[in-house]
mmCIF file of C-alpha atoms in Angstrom:
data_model
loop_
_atom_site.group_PDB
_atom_site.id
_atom_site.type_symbol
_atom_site.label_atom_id
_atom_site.label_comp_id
_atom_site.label_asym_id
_atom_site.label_seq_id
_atom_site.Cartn_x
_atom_site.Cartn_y
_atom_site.Cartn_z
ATOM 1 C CA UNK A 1 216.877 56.876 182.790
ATOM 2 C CA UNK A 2 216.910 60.155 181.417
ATOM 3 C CA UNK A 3 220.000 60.720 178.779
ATOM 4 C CA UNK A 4 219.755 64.095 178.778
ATOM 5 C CA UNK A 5 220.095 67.390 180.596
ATOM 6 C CA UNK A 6 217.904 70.501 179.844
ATOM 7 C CA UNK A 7 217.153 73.519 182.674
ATOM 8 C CA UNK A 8 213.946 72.879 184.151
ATOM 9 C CA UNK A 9 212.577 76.584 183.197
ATOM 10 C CA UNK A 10 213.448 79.863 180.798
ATOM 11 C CA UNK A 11 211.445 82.859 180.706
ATOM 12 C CA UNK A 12 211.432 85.228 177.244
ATOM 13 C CA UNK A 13 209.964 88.343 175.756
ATOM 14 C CA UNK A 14 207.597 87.998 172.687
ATOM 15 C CA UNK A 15 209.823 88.715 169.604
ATOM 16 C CA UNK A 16 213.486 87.563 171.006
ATOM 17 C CA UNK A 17 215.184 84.875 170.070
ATOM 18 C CA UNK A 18 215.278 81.820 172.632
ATOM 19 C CA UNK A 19 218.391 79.525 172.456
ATOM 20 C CA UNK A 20 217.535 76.344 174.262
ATOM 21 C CA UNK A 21 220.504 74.064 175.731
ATOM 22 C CA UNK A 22 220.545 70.292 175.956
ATOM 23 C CA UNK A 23 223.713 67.952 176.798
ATOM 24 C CA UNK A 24 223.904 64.535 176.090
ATOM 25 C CA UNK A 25 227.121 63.825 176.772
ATOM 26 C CA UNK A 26 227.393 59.901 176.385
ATOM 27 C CA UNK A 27 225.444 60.215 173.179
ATOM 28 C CA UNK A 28 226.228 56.871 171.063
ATOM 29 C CA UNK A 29 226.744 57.407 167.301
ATOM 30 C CA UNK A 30 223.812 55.786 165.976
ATOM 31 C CA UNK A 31 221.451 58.395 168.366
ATOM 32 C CA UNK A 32 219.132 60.928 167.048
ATOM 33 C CA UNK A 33 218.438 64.233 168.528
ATOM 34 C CA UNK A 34 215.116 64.880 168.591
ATOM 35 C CA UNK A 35 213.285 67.957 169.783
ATOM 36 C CA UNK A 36 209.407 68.008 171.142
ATOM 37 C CA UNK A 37 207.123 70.675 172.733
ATOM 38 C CA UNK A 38 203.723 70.254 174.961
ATOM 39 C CA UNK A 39 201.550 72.120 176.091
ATOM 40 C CA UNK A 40 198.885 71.884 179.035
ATOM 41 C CA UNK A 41 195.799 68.859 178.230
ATOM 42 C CA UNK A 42 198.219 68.073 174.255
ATOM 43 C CA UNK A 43 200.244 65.523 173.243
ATOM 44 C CA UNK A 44 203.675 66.318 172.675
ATOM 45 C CA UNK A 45 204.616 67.632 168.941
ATOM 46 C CA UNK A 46 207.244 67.050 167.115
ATOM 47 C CA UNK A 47 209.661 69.981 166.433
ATOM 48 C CA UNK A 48 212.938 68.828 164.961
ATOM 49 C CA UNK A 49 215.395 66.488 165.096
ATOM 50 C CA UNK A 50 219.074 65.511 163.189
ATOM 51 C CA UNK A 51 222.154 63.769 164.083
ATOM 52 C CA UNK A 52 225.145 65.572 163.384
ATOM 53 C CA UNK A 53 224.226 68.362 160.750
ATOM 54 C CA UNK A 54 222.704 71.902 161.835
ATOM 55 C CA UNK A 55 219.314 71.572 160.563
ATOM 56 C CA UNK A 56 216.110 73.921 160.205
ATOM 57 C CA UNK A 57 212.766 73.968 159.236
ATOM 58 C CA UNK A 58 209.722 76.542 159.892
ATOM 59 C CA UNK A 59 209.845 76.219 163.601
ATOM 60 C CA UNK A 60 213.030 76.007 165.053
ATOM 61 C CA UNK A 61 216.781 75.781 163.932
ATOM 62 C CA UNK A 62 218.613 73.079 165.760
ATOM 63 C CA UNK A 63 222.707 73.771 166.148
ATOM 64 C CA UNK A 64 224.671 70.744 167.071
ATOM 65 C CA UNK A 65 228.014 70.582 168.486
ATOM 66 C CA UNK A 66 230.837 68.912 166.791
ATOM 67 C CA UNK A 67 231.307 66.626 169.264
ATOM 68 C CA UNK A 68 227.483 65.997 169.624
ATOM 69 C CA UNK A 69 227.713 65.813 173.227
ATOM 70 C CA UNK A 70 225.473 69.168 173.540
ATOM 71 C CA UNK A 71 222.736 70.776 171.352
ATOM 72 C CA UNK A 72 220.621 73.907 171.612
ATOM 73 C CA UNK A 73 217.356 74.631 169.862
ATOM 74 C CA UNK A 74 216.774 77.913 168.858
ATOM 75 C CA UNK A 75 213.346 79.825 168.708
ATOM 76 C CA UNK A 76 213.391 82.768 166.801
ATOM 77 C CA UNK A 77 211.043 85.636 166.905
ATOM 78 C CA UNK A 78 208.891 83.744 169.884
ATOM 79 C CA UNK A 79 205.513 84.753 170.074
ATOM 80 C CA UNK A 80 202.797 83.649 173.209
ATOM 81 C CA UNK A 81 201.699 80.322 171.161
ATOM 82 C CA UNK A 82 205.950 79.115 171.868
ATOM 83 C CA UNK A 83 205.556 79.011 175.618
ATOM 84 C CA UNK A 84 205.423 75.163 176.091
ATOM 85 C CA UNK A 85 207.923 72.368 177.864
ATOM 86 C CA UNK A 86 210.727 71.261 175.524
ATOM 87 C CA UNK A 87 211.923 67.848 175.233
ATOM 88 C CA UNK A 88 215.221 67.051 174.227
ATOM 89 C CA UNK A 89 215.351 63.192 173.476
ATOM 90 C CA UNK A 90 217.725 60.869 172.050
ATOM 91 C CA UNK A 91 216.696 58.018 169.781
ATOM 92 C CA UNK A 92 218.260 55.389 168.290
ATOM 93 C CA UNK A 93 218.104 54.364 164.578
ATOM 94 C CA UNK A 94 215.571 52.067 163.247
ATOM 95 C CA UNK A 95 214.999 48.868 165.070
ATOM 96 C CA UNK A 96 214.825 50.460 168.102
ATOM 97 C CA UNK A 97 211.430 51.158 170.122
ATOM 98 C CA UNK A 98 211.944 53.429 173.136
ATOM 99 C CA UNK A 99 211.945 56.971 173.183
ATOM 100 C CA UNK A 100 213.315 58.368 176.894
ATOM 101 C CA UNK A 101 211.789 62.036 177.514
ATOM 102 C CA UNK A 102 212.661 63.727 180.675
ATOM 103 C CA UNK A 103 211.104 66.451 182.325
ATOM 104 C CA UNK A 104 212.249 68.943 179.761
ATOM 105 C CA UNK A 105 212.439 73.244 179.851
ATOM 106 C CA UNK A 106 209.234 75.006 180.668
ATOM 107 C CA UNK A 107 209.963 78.251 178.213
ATOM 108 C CA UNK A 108 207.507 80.848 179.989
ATOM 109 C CA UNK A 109 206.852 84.042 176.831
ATOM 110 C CA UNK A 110 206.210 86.575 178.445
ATOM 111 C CA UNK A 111 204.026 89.720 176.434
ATOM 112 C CA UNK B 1 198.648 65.490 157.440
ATOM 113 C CA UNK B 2 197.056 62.560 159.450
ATOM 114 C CA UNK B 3 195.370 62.550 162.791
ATOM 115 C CA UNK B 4 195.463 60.462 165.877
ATOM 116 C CA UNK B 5 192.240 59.918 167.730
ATOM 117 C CA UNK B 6 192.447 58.996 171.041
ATOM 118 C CA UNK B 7 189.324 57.997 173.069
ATOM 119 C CA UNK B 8 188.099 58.706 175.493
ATOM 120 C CA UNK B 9 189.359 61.672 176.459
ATOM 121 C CA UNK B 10 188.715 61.319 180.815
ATOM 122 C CA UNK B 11 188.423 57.451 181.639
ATOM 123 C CA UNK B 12 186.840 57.789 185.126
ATOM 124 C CA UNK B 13 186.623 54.023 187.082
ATOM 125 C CA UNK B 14 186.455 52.365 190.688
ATOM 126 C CA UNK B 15 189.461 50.527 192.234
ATOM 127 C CA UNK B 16 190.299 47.282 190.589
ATOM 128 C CA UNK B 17 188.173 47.419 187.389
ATOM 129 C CA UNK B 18 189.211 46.619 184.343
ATOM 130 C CA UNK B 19 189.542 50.369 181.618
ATOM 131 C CA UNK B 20 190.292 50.378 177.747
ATOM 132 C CA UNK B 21 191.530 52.950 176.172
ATOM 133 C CA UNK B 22 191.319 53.492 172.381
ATOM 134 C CA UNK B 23 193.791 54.812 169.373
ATOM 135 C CA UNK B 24 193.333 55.155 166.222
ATOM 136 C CA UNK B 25 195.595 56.696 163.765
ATOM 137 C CA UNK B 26 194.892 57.622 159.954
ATOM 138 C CA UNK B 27 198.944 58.258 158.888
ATOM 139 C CA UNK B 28 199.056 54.510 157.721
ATOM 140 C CA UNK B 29 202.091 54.303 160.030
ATOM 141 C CA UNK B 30 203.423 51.020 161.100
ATOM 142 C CA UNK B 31 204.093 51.671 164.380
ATOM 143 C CA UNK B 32 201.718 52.417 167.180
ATOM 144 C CA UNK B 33 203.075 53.407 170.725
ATOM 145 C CA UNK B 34 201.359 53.818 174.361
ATOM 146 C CA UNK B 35 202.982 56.017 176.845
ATOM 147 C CA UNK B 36 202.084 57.350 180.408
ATOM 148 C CA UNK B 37 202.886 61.077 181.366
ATOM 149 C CA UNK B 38 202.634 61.397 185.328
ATOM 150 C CA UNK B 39 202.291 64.660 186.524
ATOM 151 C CA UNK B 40 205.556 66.888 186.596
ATOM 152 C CA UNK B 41 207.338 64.278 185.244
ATOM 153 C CA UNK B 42 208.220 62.657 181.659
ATOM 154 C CA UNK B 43 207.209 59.791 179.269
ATOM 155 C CA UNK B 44 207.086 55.965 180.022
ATOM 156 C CA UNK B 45 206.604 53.700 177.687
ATOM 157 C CA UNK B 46 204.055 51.219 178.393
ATOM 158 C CA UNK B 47 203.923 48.781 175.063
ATOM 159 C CA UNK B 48 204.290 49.046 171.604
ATOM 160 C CA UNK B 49 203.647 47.413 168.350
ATOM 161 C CA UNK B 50 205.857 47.251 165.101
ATOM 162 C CA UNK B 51 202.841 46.060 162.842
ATOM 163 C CA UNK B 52 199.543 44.169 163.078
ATOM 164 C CA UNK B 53 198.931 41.897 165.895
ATOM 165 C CA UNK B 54 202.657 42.509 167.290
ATOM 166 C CA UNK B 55 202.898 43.458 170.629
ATOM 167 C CA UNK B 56 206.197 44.462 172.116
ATOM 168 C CA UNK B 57 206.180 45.096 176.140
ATOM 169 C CA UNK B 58 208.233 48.635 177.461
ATOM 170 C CA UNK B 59 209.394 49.541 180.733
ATOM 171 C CA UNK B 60 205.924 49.742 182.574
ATOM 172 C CA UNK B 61 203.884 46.992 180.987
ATOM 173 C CA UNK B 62 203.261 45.191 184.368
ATOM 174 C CA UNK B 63 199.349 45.868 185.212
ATOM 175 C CA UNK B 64 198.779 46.484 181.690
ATOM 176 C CA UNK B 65 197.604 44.946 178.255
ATOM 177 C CA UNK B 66 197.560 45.773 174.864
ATOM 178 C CA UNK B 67 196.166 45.025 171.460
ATOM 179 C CA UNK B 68 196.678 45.676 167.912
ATOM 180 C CA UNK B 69 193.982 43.846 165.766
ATOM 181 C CA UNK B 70 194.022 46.584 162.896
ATOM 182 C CA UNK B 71 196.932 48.639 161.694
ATOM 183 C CA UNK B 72 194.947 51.613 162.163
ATOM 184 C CA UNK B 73 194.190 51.109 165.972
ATOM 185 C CA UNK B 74 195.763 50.125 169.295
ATOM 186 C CA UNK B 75 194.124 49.851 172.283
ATOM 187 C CA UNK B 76 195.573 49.573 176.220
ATOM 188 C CA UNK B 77 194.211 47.617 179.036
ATOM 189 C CA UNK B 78 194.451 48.787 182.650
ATOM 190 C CA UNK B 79 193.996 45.265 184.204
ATOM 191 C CA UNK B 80 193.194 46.625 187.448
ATOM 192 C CA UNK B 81 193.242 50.353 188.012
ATOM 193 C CA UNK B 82 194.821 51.600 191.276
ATOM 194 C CA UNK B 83 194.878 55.255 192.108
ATOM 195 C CA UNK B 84 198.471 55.910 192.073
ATOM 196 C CA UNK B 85 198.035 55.151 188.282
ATOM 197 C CA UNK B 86 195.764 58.311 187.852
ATOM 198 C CA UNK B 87 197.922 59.566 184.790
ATOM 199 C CA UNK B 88 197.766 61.193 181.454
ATOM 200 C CA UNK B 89 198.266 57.861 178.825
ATOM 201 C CA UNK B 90 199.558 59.012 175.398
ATOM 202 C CA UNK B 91 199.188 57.094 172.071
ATOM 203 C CA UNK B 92 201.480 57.701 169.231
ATOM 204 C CA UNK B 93 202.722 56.297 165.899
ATOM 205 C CA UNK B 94 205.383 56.610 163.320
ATOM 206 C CA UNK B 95 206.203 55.320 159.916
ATOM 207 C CA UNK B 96 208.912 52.674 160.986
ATOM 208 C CA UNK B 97 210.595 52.082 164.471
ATOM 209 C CA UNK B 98 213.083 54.729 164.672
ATOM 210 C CA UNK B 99 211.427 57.541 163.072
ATOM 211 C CA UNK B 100 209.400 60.590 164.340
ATOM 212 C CA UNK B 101 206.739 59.743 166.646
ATOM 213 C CA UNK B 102 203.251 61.905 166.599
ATOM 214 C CA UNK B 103 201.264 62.152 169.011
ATOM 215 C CA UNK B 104 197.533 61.785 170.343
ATOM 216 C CA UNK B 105 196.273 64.514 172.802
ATOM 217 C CA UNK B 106 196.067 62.365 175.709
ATOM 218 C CA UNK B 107 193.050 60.134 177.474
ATOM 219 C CA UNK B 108 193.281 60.906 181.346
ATOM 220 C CA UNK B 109 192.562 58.074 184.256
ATOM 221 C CA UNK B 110 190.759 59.206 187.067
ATOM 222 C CA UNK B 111 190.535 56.581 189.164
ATOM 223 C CA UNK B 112 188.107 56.865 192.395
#
């Protein structure tokens, strides 16, 4: 029931900047776009989310199209501790429960 | 910053007993989540709960129970475990339904 499409894998080099891609093309207007990492034997953590707006924050800056049918997380400056499987996920507003994630990108760093 | 405590951490049990799995969370949220990760493959959620003593059912409730007797803490019920249910289970919370969900680090059934 995935809503989403991500590549299943991206490799990088330790200090570039990784642009991850998501599309989420029948996107409703109330929907969130929410952005999670995990690691091997962790939960997942929260790294961003927003809804129409480019937003940022010490991790990651998160660029969304105008149409918001496609979004891309970007990593700058990755370092070994980044290599993880990102989850882009679309959520509703409040008064709704579920939370759909997919298999996500596995971003391999390499040294 | 808040934790969420998750216990235990391996749940090992025979075919067709009953396993509990604990969650606590110290964020005060409202909302308290269980999810199950199979291997390779993304989150389902299993129930939920909006405050105390609500229980909502998700997608893959069937063969499962769940209980929220303190705001703090929500526990899950395997009724009867079965092996193809050897999975990672995830507990979560957030302030209100809606918002951003954190996350426990994951209890894992082995079931033999």
């Amino acid at each position: 029931d995935a809503k989403t499409t991500q590549p299943d894998s991206m490799e990088s080099t330790e200090g570039e900047t990784v642009h991850l891609p998501c599309s989420h093309a029948t996107i409703s207007g109330n929907e969130y776009i929410y952005w999670y990492r995990q690691v091997p034997l962790q939960g997942p953590e929260y790294v961003t989310h927003g809804l129409q707006q480019n937003t940022t924050n010490s991790m990651a800056f998160l660029a969304i199209a105008s149409d918001r049918k496609s979004s891309t997380l970007i990593l700058p400056h990755v370092s070994l501790r980044d290599a993880a499987v990102y989850h882009c996920i679309l959520r509703e507003g409040v008064g709704y429960q579920n939370f759909y994630f997919g298999k996500g990108t596995s971003l391999t760093v390499i040294p | 910053g808040g934790i969420i405590t998750q216990t235990p951490k391996f749940l090992i049990g025979q075919e067709g007993q009953k396993l509990t799995l604990k969650c606590q969370q110290n964020f005060n949220h409202d909302t308290m989540y269980w999810y199950r990760q199979d291997s390779g493959k993304g989150l389902r959620l299993i129930y939920y709960s909006i405050t105390e003593n609500d229980l909502q059912k998700g997608d893959l409730s069937e063969g499962y129970d769940a209980s929220r007797e303190k705001k703090s803490s929500f526990s899950l019920t395997v009724t009867s475990a079965q092996k193809n249910e050897m999975a990672v289970f995830l507990c979560a919370s957030s302030i209100h339904s809606g918002n951003t969900l954190y996350f426990g680090e994951g209890s894992r059934l082995i079931v033999v």
